[in-house]
Coordinates of C-alpha atoms in Angstrom, one line a residue:
M1215 CA 207.6 10.4 1.4
V1216 CA 207.8 14.1 0.2
R1217 CA 204.6 13.9 -0.5
R1218 CA 202.9 12.2 2.1
R1219 CA 204.5 14.8 4.9
T1220 CA 203.3 17.7 2.8
V1221 CA 199.5 16.5 2.6
A1222 CA 200.6 15.5 6.2
L1223 CA 201.8 19.4 7.2
A1224 CA 198.9 21.1 5.4
A1225 CA 196.5 19.0 7.2
L1226 CA 198.5 19.7 11.0
A1227 CA 198.0 23.6 9.4
F1228 CA 194.4 23.4 7.6
G1229 CA 193.5 21.6 11.5
V1230 CA 195.8 24.6 13.1
L1231 CA 193.9 27.2 11.2
S1232 CA 190.3 25.1 11.4
L1233 CA 191.4 25.3 15.0
W1234 CA 192.4 29.7 15.8
A1235 CA 189.2 30.1 13.3
S1236 CA 186.9 27.9 15.8
A1237 CA 188.6 29.6 18.3
A1238 CA 188.7 32.9 16.5
T1239 CA 184.5 32.8 16.1
W1240 CA 183.9 31.7 19.6
F1241 CA 185.8 34.6 21.4
I1242 CA 184.4 37.0 18.9
V1243 CA 180.2 35.2 19.5
F1244 CA 180.5 34.4 23.1
R1245 CA 183.1 37.5 24.0
D1246 CA 180.4 40.0 24.4
E1247 CA 178.5 37.5 26.7
A1248 CA 181.1 37.2 29.3
L1249 CA 181.4 40.7 29.2
A1250 CA 178.3 41.4 29.7
R1251 CA 178.8 38.1 33.0
F1252 CA 181.6 40.1 34.3
M1253 CA 180.0 43.5 33.9
E1254 CA 177.1 41.5 35.9
R1255 CA 179.2 40.2 38.6
Q1256 CA 180.9 43.2 39.4
G1257 CA 178.2 45.4 39.8
A1258 CA 175.7 43.1 42.3
M1259 CA 179.4 43.0 44.7
Q1260 CA 179.2 46.6 43.8
Y1261 CA 175.9 47.3 44.8
A1262 CA 175.7 44.6 47.9
Y1263 CA 179.2 46.9 49.3
E1264 CA 176.7 50.1 48.4
E1265 CA 174.2 48.6 50.6
R1266 CA 176.0 47.1 53.4
I1267 CA 177.4 50.8 53.4
S1268 CA 173.7 51.9 53.1
A1269 CA 172.5 49.9 56.4
L1270 CA 176.0 50.9 58.1
R1271 CA 175.5 54.7 57.5
A1272 CA 170.9 54.3 58.6
R1273 CA 172.9 52.0 61.5
L1274 CA 175.6 54.9 62.7
D1275 CA 172.8 57.5 62.1
R1276 CA 170.4 55.0 65.0
V1277 CA 172.3 55.3 67.5
A1278 CA 173.9 59.1 66.8
T1279 CA 170.2 59.9 67.0
Q1280 CA 169.6 57.9 70.2
K1281 CA 172.7 59.3 72.1
L1282 CA 171.8 62.4 70.6
L1283 CA 167.9 62.4 72.3
E1284 CA 169.7 60.6 75.5
Q1285 CA 171.0 63.4 75.6
D1286 CA 168.4 66.2 75.3
G1287 CA 166.9 63.9 78.2
V1288 CA 169.7 64.8 80.5
E1289 CA 169.8 68.2 79.9
T1290 CA 166.3 68.6 79.7
R1291 CA 166.8 67.0 83.3
L1292 CA 169.3 69.1 84.5
A1293 CA 168.0 72.3 83.5
D1294 CA 164.5 70.3 85.9
L1295 CA 166.3 70.7 88.5
A1296 CA 168.3 73.9 88.4
G1297 CA 164.9 75.7 88.4
R1298 CA 163.9 73.4 91.2
Q1299 CA 166.5 74.4 93.0
V1300 CA 165.9 78.1 92.1
A1301 CA 162.3 77.9 93.0
L1302 CA 163.3 76.0 96.0
E1303 CA 166.0 79.0 96.9
N1304 CA 163.0 82.3 97.0
R1305 CA 160.8 79.5 99.1
Q1306 CA 163.8 79.8 101.6
A1307 CA 164.0 83.3 101.1
M1308 CA 160.0 83.3 102.0
L1309 CA 160.9 81.8 105.1
T1310 CA 163.2 83.4 105.9
S1311 CA 161.2 86.7 106.4
L1312 CA 158.4 85.1 107.4
A1313 CA 160.6 83.6 110.6
E1314 CA 161.7 87.4 110.9
Q1315 CA 158.0 88.9 110.9
A1316 CA 157.4 85.2 113.6
G1317 CA 160.2 86.1 115.9
G1318 CA 159.1 90.1 115.5
A1319 CA 157.2 90.9 119.4
P1320 CA 156.8 95.0 118.1
G1321 CA 154.8 96.7 121.5
A1322 CA 155.0 93.0 123.4
I1323 CA 154.5 93.7 127.6
G1324 CA 157.8 93.2 128.1
E1325 CA 160.7 94.0 131.0
D1326 CA 160.7 97.5 129.4
G1327 CA 156.8 97.5 130.3
M1328 CA 156.3 95.8 133.2
G1329 CA 156.4 92.3 132.4
G1330 CA 159.3 92.1 135.4
P1331 CA 159.9 91.8 139.0
A1332 CA 158.4 95.4 139.0
G1333 CA 155.8 95.6 137.1
G1334 CA 154.4 92.9 140.2
W1335 CA 154.5 89.5 137.2
P1336 CA 156.5 87.4 134.9
A1337 CA 157.6 88.5 132.0
R1338 CA 156.6 85.8 130.2
D1339 CA 153.4 87.0 129.3
I1340 CA 154.0 87.0 125.2
R1341 CA 156.6 84.8 124.1
P1342 CA 157.8 85.3 121.0
V1343 CA 158.4 82.4 117.7
P1344 CA 162.1 82.2 117.7
S1345 CA 163.6 83.0 113.9
A1346 CA 165.6 80.1 114.3
M1347 CA 164.3 78.7 111.1
P1348 CA 162.4 75.8 112.6
F1349 CA 164.5 73.1 109.6
A1350 CA 168.0 72.9 108.5
P1351 CA 168.6 73.2 104.5
V1352 CA 169.7 70.8 102.5
P1353 CA 172.9 71.7 100.7
V1354 CA 171.6 70.9 97.3
P1355 CA 174.9 70.7 95.2
E1356 CA 174.4 73.1 91.6
P1357 CA 172.8 70.4 89.3
T1358 CA 175.7 70.7 86.4
P1359 CA 177.0 68.7 83.8
E1360 CA 180.3 67.9 85.1
A1361 CA 178.7 67.3 88.3
L1362 CA 176.5 64.3 86.8
G1363 CA 180.2 63.3 85.5
L1364 CA 178.6 64.2 82.1
R1365 CA 181.2 64.8 79.0
T1366 CA 180.4 68.9 78.0
D1367 CA 183.1 67.8 74.5
A1368 CA 180.2 69.4 71.6
E1369 CA 183.3 68.1 69.0
D1370 CA 182.3 64.5 70.6
V1371 CA 179.0 62.4 70.6
A1372 CA 177.8 63.1 74.0
P1373 CA 177.3 59.9 76.1
A1374 CA 174.4 57.7 77.1
P1375 CA 173.9 59.0 80.6
S1376 CA 175.5 55.7 82.6
P1377 CA 174.2 54.4 85.9
G1378 CA 176.1 56.5 87.9
V1379 CA 175.3 59.6 86.5
T1380 CA 171.3 58.9 86.5
S1381 CA 171.5 57.4 90.5
R1382 CA 173.4 61.2 91.5
M1383 CA 170.5 62.4 89.7
A1384 CA 167.8 60.5 91.9
T1385 CA 169.2 61.6 94.4
L1386 CA 169.2 65.3 94.2
A1387 CA 165.8 65.5 92.5
N1388 CA 165.7 63.2 96.5
A1389 CA 167.3 65.8 98.1
L1390 CA 165.1 68.5 96.4
D1391 CA 161.8 67.1 97.4
G1392 CA 162.9 67.0 101.1
L1393 CA 163.9 70.4 101.4
E1394 CA 160.5 71.2 99.7
A1395 CA 158.5 68.7 101.9
R1396 CA 160.1 70.5 105.0
Q1397 CA 160.1 73.8 103.7
S1398 CA 155.7 73.1 103.8
Q1399 CA 156.2 72.2 107.1
A1400 CA 156.9 75.7 108.6
V1401 CA 155.1 77.6 107.3
G1402 CA 152.4 74.8 108.1
R1403 CA 154.3 75.1 112.0
L1404 CA 154.6 79.1 111.5
A1405 CA 151.1 79.3 111.2
A1406 CA 149.5 77.3 112.9
G1407 CA 151.6 78.9 116.0
S1408 CA 151.2 82.4 114.8
R1409 CA 147.3 81.0 114.7
S1410 CA 147.4 79.6 118.4
E1411 CA 148.4 82.7 119.1
A1412 CA 146.1 84.8 118.0
A1413 CA 143.6 83.3 119.0
R1414 CA 144.1 83.2 123.1
L1415 CA 145.4 87.1 122.5
R1416 CA 141.5 87.4 121.2
G1417 CA 140.9 85.2 124.7
V1418 CA 142.7 88.8 126.8
M1419 CA 141.4 90.6 124.4
A1420 CA 137.9 89.6 125.2
E1421 CA 138.9 89.7 129.6
T1422 CA 139.0 93.0 129.1
G1423 CA 135.3 93.6 127.5
L1424 CA 137.1 95.9 124.7
D1425 CA 136.5 95.7 120.7
A1426 CA 140.3 95.2 118.5
R1427 CA 138.5 97.1 115.9
R1428 CA 138.6 99.9 118.8
F1429 CA 142.3 99.8 117.9
A1430 CA 142.2 99.7 114.6
A1431 CA 145.3 101.7 113.5
V1432 CA 144.7 104.3 110.5
R1433 CA 148.3 103.3 108.2
G1434 CA 150.0 106.4 107.3
G1435 CA 151.7 107.3 104.0
G1436 CA 151.1 105.4 101.3
I1437 CA 153.1 101.7 100.0
G1438 CA 153.6 100.1 96.6
G1439 CA 155.7 99.7 93.8
P1440 CA 156.4 97.2 90.5
L1441 CA 154.3 94.1 90.6
V1442 CA 156.7 90.8 90.4
P1443 CA 154.9 88.2 91.3
A1444 CA 155.7 85.4 93.4
G1445 CA 153.8 82.6 92.4
S1446 CA 150.6 81.5 93.2
G1447 CA 150.7 77.7 94.0
P1448 CA 149.6 75.3 97.4
F1449 CA 152.9 76.6 99.2
E1450 CA 152.7 80.9 97.7
S1451 CA 149.2 80.2 98.7
A1452 CA 150.7 79.3 102.2
V1453 CA 152.4 81.8 102.5
L1454 CA 149.9 84.4 102.2
M1455 CA 148.1 83.3 104.8
A1456 CA 150.4 82.8 107.1
Q1457 CA 151.9 86.2 106.7
R1458 CA 148.0 87.5 107.2
D1459 CA 148.0 85.3 110.3
L1460 CA 151.2 87.2 111.7
G1461 CA 149.2 90.2 111.3
E1462 CA 146.7 89.4 113.1
R1463 CA 148.9 87.8 115.6
D1464 CA 150.5 91.4 115.6
S1465 CA 148.8 93.3 115.9
L1466 CA 146.6 92.5 118.6
R1467 CA 149.9 92.5 120.5
R1468 CA 150.6 96.0 120.1
I1469 CA 147.4 96.4 121.7
I1470 CA 147.2 94.5 124.7
G1471 CA 150.6 96.1 124.4
A1472 CA 148.8 99.3 124.9
L1473 CA 146.2 98.4 128.1
P1474 CA 146.6 98.7 131.4
V1475 CA 147.0 94.8 132.7
R1476 CA 149.1 95.5 134.6
R1477 CA 149.8 95.5 138.6
P1478 CA 150.4 99.0 139.7
M1479 CA 152.1 98.0 142.3
A1480 CA 155.1 95.3 142.3
V1481 CA 153.5 93.9 145.8
D1482 CA 150.3 94.0 147.0
G1483 CA 149.1 92.8 150.2
G1484 CA 145.4 92.2 148.0
L1485 CA 142.1 94.1 147.6
S1486 CA 141.0 96.1 151.0
S1487 CA 137.5 96.9 148.5
T1488 CA 136.2 95.4 145.2
F1489 CA 134.5 98.1 142.4
G1490 CA 130.9 98.8 142.1
Y1491 CA 128.3 99.4 145.0
R1492 CA 129.3 98.6 148.4
A1493 CA 128.5 100.8 152.0
D1494 CA 130.7 104.5 152.6
P1495 CA 133.1 104.1 154.6
F1496 CA 132.5 107.4 156.4
T1497 CA 128.5 107.0 155.8
R1498 CA 127.7 104.3 156.0
G1499 CA 125.1 104.5 153.3
L1500 CA 124.5 102.8 149.5
A1501 CA 127.6 104.6 147.0
L1502 CA 129.4 103.3 143.8
H1503 CA 133.4 102.9 144.2
T1504 CA 134.6 103.6 140.9
G1505 CA 137.7 101.4 142.1
I1506 CA 139.8 99.1 143.6
D1507 CA 141.8 99.2 147.3
L1508 CA 145.2 97.5 146.7
R1509 CA 146.3 97.3 150.3
G1510 CA 150.8 98.7 150.3
E1511 CA 152.4 99.9 152.7
S1512 CA 153.1 103.6 152.9
G1513 CA 155.3 105.5 150.3
A1514 CA 155.7 101.5 148.0
P1515 CA 156.0 102.8 144.2
A1516 CA 153.1 103.4 142.2
R1517 CA 153.8 102.2 139.2
A1518 CA 151.7 103.5 136.0
T1519 CA 149.8 100.2 133.9
A1520 CA 150.4 101.6 130.7
A1521 CA 152.5 103.8 128.5
G1522 CA 150.2 107.7 128.4
T1523 CA 150.4 110.2 128.8
V1524 CA 150.1 112.8 132.2
T1525 CA 146.8 115.0 132.1
L1526 CA 146.1 115.8 136.2
A1527 CA 149.1 115.0 138.7
D1528 CA 147.5 117.3 142.0
Y1529 CA 145.2 116.8 144.6
S1530 CA 142.0 116.1 143.1
G1531 CA 140.0 116.7 145.8
G1532 CA 138.4 113.1 147.6
Y1533 CA 141.5 111.4 145.1
G1534 CA 144.2 113.1 147.4
N1535 CA 146.9 113.4 145.5
M1536 CA 146.1 111.8 142.3
V1537 CA 147.4 111.5 138.9
E1538 CA 145.4 110.7 135.9
I1539 CA 147.0 108.8 132.5
D1540 CA 145.4 109.1 128.9
H1541 CA 146.1 105.6 127.1
G1542 CA 144.6 106.5 124.1
H1543 CA 141.5 105.3 122.7
G1544 CA 140.1 105.4 125.5
L1545 CA 141.4 104.4 128.1
V1546 CA 142.2 106.0 131.7
T1547 CA 144.3 104.8 134.8
R1548 CA 144.0 106.6 137.9
Y1549 CA 146.0 106.4 141.6
A1550 CA 145.3 108.3 144.0
H1551 CA 145.5 109.1 147.6
L1552 CA 149.0 109.4 147.6
S1553 CA 152.2 110.6 149.8
A1554 CA 153.8 111.3 147.0
I1555 CA 153.7 112.2 143.5
T1556 CA 156.3 111.4 141.1
V1557 CA 155.2 113.3 137.8
V1558 CA 153.9 116.2 136.5
S1559 CA 150.9 117.3 133.3
G1560 CA 151.8 116.8 130.6
Q1561 CA 154.7 114.1 130.4
A1562 CA 155.3 111.4 129.0
V1563 CA 155.4 108.2 130.8
A1564 CA 156.5 104.9 129.7
A1565 CA 154.6 101.2 131.1
G1566 CA 156.4 100.6 134.7
Q1567 CA 157.0 104.0 135.1
M1568 CA 156.6 105.4 138.5
V1569 CA 154.4 108.5 139.0
G1570 CA 153.4 108.1 142.8
R1571 CA 153.7 107.0 146.1
V1572 CA 151.2 104.8 148.5
G1573 CA 149.5 107.3 150.7
S1574 CA 146.6 108.0 152.8
T1575 CA 145.4 112.0 151.1
G1576 CA 141.5 112.2 150.5
R1577 CA 138.7 110.1 151.5
S1578 CA 141.0 107.9 153.1
T1579 CA 140.7 106.0 156.3
G1580 CA 144.3 104.7 156.1
T1581 CA 147.1 104.0 153.7
H1582 CA 145.6 101.8 150.3
L1583 CA 146.1 102.6 146.9
H1584 CA 142.9 103.6 144.7
Y1585 CA 143.3 102.9 140.7
E1586 CA 140.4 102.9 138.6
T1587 CA 140.0 102.7 134.9
R1588 CA 137.8 104.5 132.8
I1589 CA 136.0 103.5 129.1
D1590 CA 135.2 106.9 127.3
G1591 CA 134.7 108.0 130.6
E1592 CA 132.9 106.4 132.3
P1593 CA 134.6 103.6 135.2
V1594 CA 135.0 100.2 134.5
D1595 CA 136.0 97.4 136.8
P1596 CA 139.7 97.4 136.5
Q1597 CA 140.4 93.7 137.7
R1598 CA 138.9 92.2 134.0
F1599 CA 142.2 94.2 132.8
L1600 CA 144.2 92.6 135.8
R1601 CA 142.6 88.9 135.1
A1602 CA 143.5 89.5 131.4
G1603 CA 147.5 90.2 132.6
A1604 CA 146.8 87.6 134.9
R1605 CA 146.2 85.0 131.9
L1606 CA 148.8 86.3 129.9
A1607 CA 151.9 85.7 132.7
A1608 CA 150.1 82.1 132.8
R1609 CA 151.7 80.2 130.8

């Protein structure tokens, strides 16, 4: 019995030892393989994780790059809008200068030059162009990031422009477009107005029979300065042309303002004798009448028809009491048969200033004013100048 138990225990122990030996053998044999599989799984998981992290980083980089590109686009548009605004402000300065030039009337005939009642014809001979700009500039906001609602914190990634920001920039661009168009239209109107008036004044000059080149002024002094180009686009070219047109208009205004185109009496009874050949009132033979005779009351003021210098103020044969005025450029006017002389030789007189009083001195049959115009010493029909003055007044 004991022996049997001993054999059973020995068998059990052998079985346990065999099992342990088998387990140990299996562990020794398969441990490296299991460890290898475990490490492989861990490596695969780590690789998948890192790949996912890389994908997320790449996505973040793309998003950040897109944001930066969008922000760069906004800043580029802002810079463009700001540049356009500066250009429009410069154009506004050009237009202001043009408007001031258009509003000036140097040498124009006005009330100080017998354009009023004293001159016998209205003061609306040369109407200046209004100096106010023909458009009202639209106030344009500064195209800053803050004005458009953009963040400017350097530590933050700039957000993409929202629809509201895009709309604001579009509104601002439209406002600048509108202002640019109105400025171009204003230059066109100024140029057209100056060209129209210059053409009218050239017609007046043609009425007098004089060439404007006779009155070409000699420039005094010099001009110069550093070259600061203002651009060479269509707008700048239009401004340059408008300045030339205004310069021609102003030149014609000065010339016509110096011509004897006013009437020598505020009120006259019309012509009693015209310029040219006629039957002499004393000899009844054919003779040249070197001026025109204007009916008037005795003592009525005789006035200078243009500014100039008195070269004669005395009794002069058949002219009787006569005043002669030199207006420069070969132009001379004479006022004869005066009952009184109110100026002296060498005196400078203004247009419209009284030079004497109507009378009948000298070779005269009755009270009237003999009025002459001479060019380079030769008598010409004064009515050509009076017609030019009437053309100026009839606007």
